[in-house]
Tab-separated table of C-alpha atoms in Angstrom:
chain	number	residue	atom	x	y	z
A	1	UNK	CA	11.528	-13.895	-22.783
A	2	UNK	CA	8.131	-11.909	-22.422
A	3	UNK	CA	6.890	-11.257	-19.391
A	4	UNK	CA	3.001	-9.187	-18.894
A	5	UNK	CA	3.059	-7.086	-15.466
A	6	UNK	CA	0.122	-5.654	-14.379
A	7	UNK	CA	-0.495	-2.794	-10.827
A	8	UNK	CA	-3.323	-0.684	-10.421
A	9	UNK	CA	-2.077	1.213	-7.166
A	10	UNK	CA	1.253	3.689	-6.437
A	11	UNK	CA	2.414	1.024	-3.889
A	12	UNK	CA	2.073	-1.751	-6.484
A	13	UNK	CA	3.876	0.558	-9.171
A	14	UNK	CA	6.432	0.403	-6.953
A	15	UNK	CA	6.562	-3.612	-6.192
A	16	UNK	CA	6.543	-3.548	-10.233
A	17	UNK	CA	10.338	-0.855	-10.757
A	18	UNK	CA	11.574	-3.207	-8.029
A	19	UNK	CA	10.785	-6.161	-10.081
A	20	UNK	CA	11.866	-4.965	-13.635
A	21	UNK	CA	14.995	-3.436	-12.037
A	22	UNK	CA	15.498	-6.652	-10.741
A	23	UNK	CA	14.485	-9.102	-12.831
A	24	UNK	CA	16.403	-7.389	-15.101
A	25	UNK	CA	19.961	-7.398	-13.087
A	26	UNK	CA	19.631	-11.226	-13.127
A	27	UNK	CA	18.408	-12.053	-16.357
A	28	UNK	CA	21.948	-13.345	-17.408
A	29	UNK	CA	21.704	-16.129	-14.553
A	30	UNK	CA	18.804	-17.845	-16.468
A	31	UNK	CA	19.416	-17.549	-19.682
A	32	UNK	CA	22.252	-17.216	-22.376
A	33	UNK	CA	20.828	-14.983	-24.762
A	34	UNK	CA	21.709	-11.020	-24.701
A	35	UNK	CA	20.089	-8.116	-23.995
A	36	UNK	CA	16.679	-8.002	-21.831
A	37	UNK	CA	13.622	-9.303	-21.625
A	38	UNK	CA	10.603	-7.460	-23.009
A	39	UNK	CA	8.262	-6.327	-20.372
A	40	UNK	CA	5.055	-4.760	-20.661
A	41	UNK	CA	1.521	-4.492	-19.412
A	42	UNK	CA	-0.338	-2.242	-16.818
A	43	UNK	CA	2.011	-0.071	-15.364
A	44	UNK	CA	2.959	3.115	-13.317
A	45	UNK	CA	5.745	6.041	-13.396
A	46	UNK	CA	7.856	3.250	-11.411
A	47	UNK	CA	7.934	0.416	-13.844
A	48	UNK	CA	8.263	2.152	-17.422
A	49	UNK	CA	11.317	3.962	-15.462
A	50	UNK	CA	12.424	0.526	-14.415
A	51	UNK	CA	11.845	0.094	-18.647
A	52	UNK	CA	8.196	-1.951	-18.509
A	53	UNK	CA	5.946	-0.841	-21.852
A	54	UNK	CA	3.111	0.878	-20.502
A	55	UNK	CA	0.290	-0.283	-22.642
A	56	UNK	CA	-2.021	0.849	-20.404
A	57	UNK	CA	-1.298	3.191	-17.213
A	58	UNK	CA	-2.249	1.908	-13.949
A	59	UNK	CA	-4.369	5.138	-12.696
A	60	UNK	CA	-7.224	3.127	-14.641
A	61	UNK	CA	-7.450	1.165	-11.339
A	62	UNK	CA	-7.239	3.893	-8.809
A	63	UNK	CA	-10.491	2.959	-7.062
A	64	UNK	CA	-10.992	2.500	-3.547
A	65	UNK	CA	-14.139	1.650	-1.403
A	66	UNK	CA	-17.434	-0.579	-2.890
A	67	UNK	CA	-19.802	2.058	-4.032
A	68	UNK	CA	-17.037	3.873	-5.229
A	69	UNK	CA	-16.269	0.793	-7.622
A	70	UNK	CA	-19.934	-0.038	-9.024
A	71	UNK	CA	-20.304	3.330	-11.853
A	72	UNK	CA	-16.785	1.621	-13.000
A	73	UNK	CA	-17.713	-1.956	-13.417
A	74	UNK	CA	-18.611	-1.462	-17.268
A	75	UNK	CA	-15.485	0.258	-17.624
A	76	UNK	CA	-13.274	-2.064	-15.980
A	77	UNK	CA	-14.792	-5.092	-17.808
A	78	UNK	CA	-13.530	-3.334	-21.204
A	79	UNK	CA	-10.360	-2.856	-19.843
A	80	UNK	CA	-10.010	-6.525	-18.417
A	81	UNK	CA	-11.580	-7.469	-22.173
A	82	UNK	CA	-8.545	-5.396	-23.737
A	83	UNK	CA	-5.835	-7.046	-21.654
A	84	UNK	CA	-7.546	-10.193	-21.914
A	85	UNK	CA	-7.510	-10.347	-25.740
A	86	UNK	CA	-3.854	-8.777	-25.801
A	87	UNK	CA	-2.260	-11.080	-23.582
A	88	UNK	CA	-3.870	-14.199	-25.401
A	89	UNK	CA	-2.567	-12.897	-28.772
A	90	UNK	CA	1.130	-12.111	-27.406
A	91	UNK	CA	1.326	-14.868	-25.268
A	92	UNK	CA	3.722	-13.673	-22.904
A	93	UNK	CA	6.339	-16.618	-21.217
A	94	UNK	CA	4.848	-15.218	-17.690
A	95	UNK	CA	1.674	-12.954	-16.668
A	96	UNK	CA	2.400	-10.770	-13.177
A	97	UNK	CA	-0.325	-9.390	-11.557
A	98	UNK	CA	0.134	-7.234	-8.470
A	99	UNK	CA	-2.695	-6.256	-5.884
A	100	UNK	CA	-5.704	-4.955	-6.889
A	101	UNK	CA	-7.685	-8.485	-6.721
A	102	UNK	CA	-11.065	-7.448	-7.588
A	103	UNK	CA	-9.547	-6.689	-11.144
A	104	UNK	CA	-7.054	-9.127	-11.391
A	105	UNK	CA	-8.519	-12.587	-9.817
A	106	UNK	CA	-11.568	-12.509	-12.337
A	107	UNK	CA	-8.394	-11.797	-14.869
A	108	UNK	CA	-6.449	-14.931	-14.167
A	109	UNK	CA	-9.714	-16.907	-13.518
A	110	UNK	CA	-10.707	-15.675	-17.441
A	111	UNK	CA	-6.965	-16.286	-18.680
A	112	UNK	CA	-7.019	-20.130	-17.821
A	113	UNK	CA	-10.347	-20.791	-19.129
A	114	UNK	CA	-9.150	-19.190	-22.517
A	115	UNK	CA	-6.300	-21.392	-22.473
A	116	UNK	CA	-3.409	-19.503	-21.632
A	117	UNK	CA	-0.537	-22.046	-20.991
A	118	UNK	CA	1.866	-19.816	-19.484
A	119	UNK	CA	3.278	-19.082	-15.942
A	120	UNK	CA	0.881	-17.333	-13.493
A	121	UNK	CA	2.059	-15.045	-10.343
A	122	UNK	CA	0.327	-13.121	-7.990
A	123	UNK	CA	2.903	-10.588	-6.020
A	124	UNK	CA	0.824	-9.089	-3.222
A	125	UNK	CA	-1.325	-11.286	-2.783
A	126	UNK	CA	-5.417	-10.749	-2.052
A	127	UNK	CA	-6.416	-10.640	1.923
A	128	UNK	CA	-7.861	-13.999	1.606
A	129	UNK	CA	-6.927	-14.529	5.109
A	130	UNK	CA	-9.336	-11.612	6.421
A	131	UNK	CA	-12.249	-11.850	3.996
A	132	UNK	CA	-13.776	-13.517	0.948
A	133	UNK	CA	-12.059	-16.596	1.628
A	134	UNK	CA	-13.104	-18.586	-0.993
A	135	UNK	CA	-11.334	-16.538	-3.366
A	136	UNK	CA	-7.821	-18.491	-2.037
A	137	UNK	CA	-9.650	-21.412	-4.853
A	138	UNK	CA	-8.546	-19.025	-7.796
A	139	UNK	CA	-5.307	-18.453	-6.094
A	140	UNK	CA	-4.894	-22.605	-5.983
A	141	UNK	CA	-6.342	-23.237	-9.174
A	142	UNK	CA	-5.290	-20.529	-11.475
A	143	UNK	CA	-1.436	-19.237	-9.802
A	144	UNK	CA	1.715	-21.114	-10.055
A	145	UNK	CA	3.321	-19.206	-7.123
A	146	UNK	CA	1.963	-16.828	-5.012
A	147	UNK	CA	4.344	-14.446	-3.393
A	148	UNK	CA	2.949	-12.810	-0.506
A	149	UNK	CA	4.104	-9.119	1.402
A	150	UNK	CA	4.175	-11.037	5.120
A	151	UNK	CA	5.247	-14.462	6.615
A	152	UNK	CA	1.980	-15.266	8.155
A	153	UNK	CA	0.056	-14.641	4.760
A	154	UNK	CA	2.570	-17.180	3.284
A	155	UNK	CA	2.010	-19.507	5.977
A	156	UNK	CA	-1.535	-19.117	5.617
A	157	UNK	CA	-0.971	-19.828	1.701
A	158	UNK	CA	0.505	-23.046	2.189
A	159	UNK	CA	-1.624	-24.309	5.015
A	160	UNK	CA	-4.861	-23.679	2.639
A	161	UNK	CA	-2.646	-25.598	-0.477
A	162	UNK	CA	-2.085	-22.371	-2.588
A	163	UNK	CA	1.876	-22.446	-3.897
A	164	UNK	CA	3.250	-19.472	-2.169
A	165	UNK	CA	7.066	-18.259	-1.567
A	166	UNK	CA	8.420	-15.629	1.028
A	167	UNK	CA	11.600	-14.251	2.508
A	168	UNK	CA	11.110	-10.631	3.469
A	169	UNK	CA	8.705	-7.262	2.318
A	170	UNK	CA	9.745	-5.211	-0.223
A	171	UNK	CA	10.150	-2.251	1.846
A	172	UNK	CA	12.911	-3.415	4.160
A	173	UNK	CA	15.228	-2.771	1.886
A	174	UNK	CA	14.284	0.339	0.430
A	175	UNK	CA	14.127	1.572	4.213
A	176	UNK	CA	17.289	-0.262	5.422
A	177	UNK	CA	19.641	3.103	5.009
A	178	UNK	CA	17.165	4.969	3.921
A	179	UNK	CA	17.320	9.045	4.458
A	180	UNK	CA	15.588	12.018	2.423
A	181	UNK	CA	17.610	14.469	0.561
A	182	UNK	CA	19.712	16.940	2.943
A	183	UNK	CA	18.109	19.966	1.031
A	184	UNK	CA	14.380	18.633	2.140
A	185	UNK	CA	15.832	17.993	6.182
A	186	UNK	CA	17.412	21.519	6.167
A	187	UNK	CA	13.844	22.879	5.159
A	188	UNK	CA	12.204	22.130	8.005
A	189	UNK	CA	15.704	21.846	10.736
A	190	UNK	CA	13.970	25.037	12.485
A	191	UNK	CA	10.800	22.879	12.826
A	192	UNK	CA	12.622	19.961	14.507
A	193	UNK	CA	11.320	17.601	16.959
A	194	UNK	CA	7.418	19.375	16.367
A	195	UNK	CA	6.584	18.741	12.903
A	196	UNK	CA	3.701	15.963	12.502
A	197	UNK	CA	3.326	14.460	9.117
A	198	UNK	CA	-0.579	13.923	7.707
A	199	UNK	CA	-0.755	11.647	4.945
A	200	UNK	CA	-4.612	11.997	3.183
A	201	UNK	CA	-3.987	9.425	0.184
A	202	UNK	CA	-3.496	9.699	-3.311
A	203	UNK	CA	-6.717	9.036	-4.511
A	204	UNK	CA	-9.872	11.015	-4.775
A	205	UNK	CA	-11.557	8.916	-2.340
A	206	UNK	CA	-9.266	9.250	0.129
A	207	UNK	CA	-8.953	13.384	0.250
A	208	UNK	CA	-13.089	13.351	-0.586
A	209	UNK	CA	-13.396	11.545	3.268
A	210	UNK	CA	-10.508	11.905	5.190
A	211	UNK	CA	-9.747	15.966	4.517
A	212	UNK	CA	-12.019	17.909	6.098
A	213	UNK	CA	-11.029	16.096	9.717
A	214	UNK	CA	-7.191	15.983	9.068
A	215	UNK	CA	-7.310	20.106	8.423
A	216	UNK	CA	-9.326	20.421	11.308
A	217	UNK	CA	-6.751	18.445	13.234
A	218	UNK	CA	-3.954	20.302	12.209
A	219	UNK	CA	-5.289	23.560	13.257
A	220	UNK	CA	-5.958	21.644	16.570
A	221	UNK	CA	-2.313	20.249	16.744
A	222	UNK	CA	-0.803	23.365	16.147
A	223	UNK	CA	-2.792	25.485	19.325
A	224	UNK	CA	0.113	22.863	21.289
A	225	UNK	CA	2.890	23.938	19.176
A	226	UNK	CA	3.304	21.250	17.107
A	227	UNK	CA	4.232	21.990	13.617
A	228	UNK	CA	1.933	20.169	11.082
A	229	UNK	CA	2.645	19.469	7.551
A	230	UNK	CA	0.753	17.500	4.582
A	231	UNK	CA	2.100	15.268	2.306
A	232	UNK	CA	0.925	15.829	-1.372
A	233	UNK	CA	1.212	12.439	-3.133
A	234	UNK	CA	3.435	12.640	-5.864
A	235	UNK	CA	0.508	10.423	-7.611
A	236	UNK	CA	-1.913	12.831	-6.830
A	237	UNK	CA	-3.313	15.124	-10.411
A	238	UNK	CA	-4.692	17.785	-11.964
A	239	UNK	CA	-7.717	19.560	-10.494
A	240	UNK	CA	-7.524	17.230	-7.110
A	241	UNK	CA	-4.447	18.240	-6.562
A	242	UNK	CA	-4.550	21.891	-7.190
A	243	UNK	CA	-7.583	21.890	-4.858
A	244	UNK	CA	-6.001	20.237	-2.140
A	245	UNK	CA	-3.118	22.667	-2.292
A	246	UNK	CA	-5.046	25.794	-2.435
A	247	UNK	CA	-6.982	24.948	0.609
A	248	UNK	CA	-3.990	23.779	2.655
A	249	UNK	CA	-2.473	27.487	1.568
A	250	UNK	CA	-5.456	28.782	2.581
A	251	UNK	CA	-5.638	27.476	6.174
A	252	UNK	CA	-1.866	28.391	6.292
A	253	UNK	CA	-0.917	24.536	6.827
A	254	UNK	CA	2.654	23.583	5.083
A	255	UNK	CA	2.396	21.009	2.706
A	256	UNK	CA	5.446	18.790	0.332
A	257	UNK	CA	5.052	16.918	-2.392
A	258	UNK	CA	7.879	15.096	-2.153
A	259	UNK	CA	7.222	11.115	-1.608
A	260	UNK	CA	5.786	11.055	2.231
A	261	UNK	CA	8.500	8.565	3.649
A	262	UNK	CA	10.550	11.732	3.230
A	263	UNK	CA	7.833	13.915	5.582
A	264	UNK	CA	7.363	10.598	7.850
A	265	UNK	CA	11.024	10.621	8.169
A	266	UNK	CA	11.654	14.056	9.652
A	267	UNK	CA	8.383	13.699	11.679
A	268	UNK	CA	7.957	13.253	15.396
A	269	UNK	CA	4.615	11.489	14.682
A	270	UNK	CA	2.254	10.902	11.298
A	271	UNK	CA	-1.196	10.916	10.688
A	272	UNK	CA	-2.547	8.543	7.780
A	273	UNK	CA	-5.465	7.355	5.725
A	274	UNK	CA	-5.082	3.397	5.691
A	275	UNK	CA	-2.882	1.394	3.820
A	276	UNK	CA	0.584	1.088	2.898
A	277	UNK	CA	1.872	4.667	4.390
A	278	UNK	CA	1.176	2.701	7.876
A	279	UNK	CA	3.871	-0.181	7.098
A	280	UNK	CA	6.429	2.764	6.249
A	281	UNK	CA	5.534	4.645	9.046
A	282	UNK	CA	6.057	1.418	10.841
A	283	UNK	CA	9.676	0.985	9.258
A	284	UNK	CA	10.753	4.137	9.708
A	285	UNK	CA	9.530	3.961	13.597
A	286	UNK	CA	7.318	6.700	13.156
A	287	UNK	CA	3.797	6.358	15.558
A	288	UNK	CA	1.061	7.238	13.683
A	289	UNK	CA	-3.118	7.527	13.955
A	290	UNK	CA	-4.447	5.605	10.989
A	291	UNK	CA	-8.066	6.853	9.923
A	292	UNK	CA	-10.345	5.580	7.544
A	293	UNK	CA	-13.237	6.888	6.988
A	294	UNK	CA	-16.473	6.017	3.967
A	295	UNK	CA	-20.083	5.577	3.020
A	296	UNK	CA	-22.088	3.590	5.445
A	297	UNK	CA	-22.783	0.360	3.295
A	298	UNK	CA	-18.701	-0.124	3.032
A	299	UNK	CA	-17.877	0.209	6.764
A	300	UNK	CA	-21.311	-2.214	7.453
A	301	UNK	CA	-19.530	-4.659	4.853
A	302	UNK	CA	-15.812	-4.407	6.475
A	303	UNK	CA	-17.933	-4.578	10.131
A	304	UNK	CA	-19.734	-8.045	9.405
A	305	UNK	CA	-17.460	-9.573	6.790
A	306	UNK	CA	-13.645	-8.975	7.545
A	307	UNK	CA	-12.573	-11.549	9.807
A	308	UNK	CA	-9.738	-9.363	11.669
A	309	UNK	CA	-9.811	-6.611	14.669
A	310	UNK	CA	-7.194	-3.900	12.453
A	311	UNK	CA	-7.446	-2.628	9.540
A	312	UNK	CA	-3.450	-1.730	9.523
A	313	UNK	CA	-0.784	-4.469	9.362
A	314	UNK	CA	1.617	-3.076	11.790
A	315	UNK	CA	-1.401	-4.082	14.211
A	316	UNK	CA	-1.670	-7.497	12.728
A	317	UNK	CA	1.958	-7.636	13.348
A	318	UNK	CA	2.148	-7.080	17.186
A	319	UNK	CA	-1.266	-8.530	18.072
A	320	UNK	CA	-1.902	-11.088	15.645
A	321	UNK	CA	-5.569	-12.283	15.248
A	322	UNK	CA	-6.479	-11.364	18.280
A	323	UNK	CA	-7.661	-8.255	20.044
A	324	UNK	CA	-5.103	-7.306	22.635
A	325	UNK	CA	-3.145	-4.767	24.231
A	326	UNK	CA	-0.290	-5.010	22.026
A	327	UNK	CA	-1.720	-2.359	19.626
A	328	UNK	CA	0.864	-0.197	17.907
A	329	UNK	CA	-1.080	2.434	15.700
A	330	UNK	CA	-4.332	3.851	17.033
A	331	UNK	CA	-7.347	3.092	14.666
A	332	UNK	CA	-9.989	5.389	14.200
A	333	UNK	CA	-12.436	4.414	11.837
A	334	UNK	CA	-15.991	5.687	10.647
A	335	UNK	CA	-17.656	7.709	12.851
A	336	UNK	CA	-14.772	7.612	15.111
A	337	UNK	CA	-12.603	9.873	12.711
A	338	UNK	CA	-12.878	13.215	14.635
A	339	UNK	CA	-10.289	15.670	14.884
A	340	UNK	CA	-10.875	15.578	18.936
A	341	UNK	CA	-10.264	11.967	19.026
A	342	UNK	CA	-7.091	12.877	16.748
A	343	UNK	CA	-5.359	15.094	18.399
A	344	UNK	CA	-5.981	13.013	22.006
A	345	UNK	CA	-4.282	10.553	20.510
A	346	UNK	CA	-1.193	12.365	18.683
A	347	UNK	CA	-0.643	13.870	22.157
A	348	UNK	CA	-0.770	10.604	24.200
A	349	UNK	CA	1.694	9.882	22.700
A	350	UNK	CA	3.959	12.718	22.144
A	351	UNK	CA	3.527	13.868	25.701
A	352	UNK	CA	2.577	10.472	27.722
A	353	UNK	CA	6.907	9.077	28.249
A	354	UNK	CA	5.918	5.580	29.194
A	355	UNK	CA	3.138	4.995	26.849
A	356	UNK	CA	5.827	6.440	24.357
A	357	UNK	CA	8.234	3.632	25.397
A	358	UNK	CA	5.653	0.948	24.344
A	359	UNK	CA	4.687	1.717	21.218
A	360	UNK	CA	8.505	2.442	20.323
A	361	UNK	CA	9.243	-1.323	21.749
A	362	UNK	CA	6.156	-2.477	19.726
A	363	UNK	CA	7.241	-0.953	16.821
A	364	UNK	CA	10.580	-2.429	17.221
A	365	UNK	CA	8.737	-5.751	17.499
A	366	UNK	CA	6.898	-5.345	14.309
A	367	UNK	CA	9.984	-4.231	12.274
A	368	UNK	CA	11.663	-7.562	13.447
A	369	UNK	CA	8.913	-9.651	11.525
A	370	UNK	CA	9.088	-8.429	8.288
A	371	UNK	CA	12.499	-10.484	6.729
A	372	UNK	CA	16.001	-8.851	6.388
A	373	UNK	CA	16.649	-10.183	2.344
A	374	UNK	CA	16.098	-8.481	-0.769
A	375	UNK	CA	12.563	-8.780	-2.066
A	376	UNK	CA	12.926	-7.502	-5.060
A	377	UNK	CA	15.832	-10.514	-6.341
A	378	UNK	CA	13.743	-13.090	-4.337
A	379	UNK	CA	10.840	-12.338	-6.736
A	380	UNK	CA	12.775	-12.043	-9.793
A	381	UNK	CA	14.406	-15.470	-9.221
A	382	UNK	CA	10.945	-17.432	-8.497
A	383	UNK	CA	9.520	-16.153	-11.948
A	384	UNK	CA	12.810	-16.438	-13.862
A	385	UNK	CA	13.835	-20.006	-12.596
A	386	UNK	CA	12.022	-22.200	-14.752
A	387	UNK	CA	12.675	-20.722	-17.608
């Protein structure tokens, strides 16, 4: 069996090693042949240690805002050209495609009309359900199965006729008994019960934005002896990263650069750029401030064309669609993102006991809605079964 995967982001790298590990554990369940399948495509650190062929490496795709995207279009379109052609002269059994839907709906949408007769999935689905709603056509049209991170996205899925299959987030498991190595707690045991965790990203968008008002907040946080320490993304390279570093040491801010669930762990409360760092903060019961901060023209476009009142899903989890007081995380977005408004609200909660009580119940709350099964099998069964 052949199977194409394709992620663009870390967090999709990782939905990709948890389905090669487990699509490989299985394999012998649905079929009677030997050895494994062959799996190859667009792929991270993650997957070709899970054994996926990288023929091309996923930081091609680390983009993130909509200006920020436009000088890559005519680089991208080679790219989708070179997978294109590849995948229509292998003809893999089964093409995965994880996240990153302004590359890979147009690639789908292209792979049908060239003819491609083989099995369609798309694991983390698109946000068709906040914005750009029409795009749930390609998911109907083009997909066999769509398999979805939440319940309500699935449930949204199947209400709009687009074949989708659920039964918990990735993540649960990973976080179920999950714990950082002993060496990395005794490192900061002195520092216990103060430290506060700032995640800036892994991308150069997110340090270009977010970094200047996260240093200036950790100076802040520390005049009320807290302890704060950066997370340097594993994923994060070469001059960015030495940069980032050097000014941290320079301010005389700690950093890691181990993966940040390990900082979020030991942390009394976490700081974060938007996006998946908030649902492990969320799993681990960790509060945290999500920021996000950009050009004008893409905070006008999330203001008047995103149908939803978050921007983080532990949010959507306790309040739903609508805009009530059940807010877990703190959002502070745009011109918002100051280190004042920061650090008033890392110490509203650190130092406010019944506010404190809420969020922990809310996060409690959200936790309870994300499934208790293993992902990873789940998604390696749906592709495998009808072969």
């Amino acid at each position: 069996m052949d199977i194409f995967i394709s992620c663009g982001e870390p967090s999709g790298d990782v939905y990709a090693g948890q389905l090669i590990d487990s699509v490989k554990a299985i394999w012998n369940r649905f079929s009677q042949r030997s050895g494994n399948p062959n799996i190859w495509g667009m792929l991270g650190p993650k997957g070709v240690a899970s054994g996926g062929e990288p023929v091309w490496r996923y930081e091609s795709l680390h983009l993130m805002g909509i200006i920020e995207i436009l000088p890559a279009i005519p680089r991208l379109m080679r790219l989708q050209k070179s997978i294109l052609n590849e995948i229509m002269e292998r003809k893999p059994d089964c093409v995965v495609v994880i996240d990153s839907p302004d590359f890979h709906l147009p690639l789908v949408s292209k792979l049908r009309k060239s003819g491609f007769a083989g099995k369609i999935v798309y694991l983390v689905t698109p946000t068709v359900w906040a914005w750009r709603r029409g795009r749930a056509r390609i998911l109907r049209d083009c997909c066999d199965l769509c398999l979805p991170l939440f319940s309500f996205e699935h449930e949204w899925l199947l209400k709009n006729n687009v074949k989708s299959a659920w039964t918990a987030h990735p993540l649960v498991g990973i976080f179920r008994d999950y714990s950082p190595d002993p060496g990395f707690v005794m490192r900061f045991e002195e520092k216990k019960g103060r430290i506060i965790a700032f995640m800036p990203g892994s991308r150069h968008y997110d340090i270009r934005w977010h970094i200047d008002e996260l240093i200036k907040s950790a100076l802040e946080i520390k005049k009320h002896d807290y302890y704060p320490v950066f997370s340097v993304a594993p994923g994060l390279h070469g001059k960015l990263r030495e940069n980032l570093c050097l000014r941290l040491a320079n301010e005389q801010i700690e950093y890691c650069e181990e993966e940040g669930r390990a900082l979020l762990y030991i942390a009394e409360a976490s700081v974060g750029v938007s996006g998946t760092i908030s649902v492990e903060s969320m799993l681990l019961k960790r509060f945290m401030t999500v920021v996000y901060n950009g050009n004008f023209i893409s905070w006008l476009v999330w203001k008047t064309l995103i149908h939803t009142p978050y921007i983080s899903m532990p949010n959507l989890l306790t309040c739903g669609m609508e805009n009530n007081e059940n807010i877990v995380f703190p959002e502070l977005i745009s011109k918002d993102m100051r280190a004042d408004r920061i650090v008033f609200e890392l110490l509203s909660y650190l130092e406010n006991a019944d506010r404190k009580r809420r969020i922990d119940e809310l996060l409690s709350m959200a936790v309870s809605q994300m499934g208790q099964e293993d992902a990873g099998k789940f998604w390696a069964e749906q592709i495998l079964a009808p072969f």
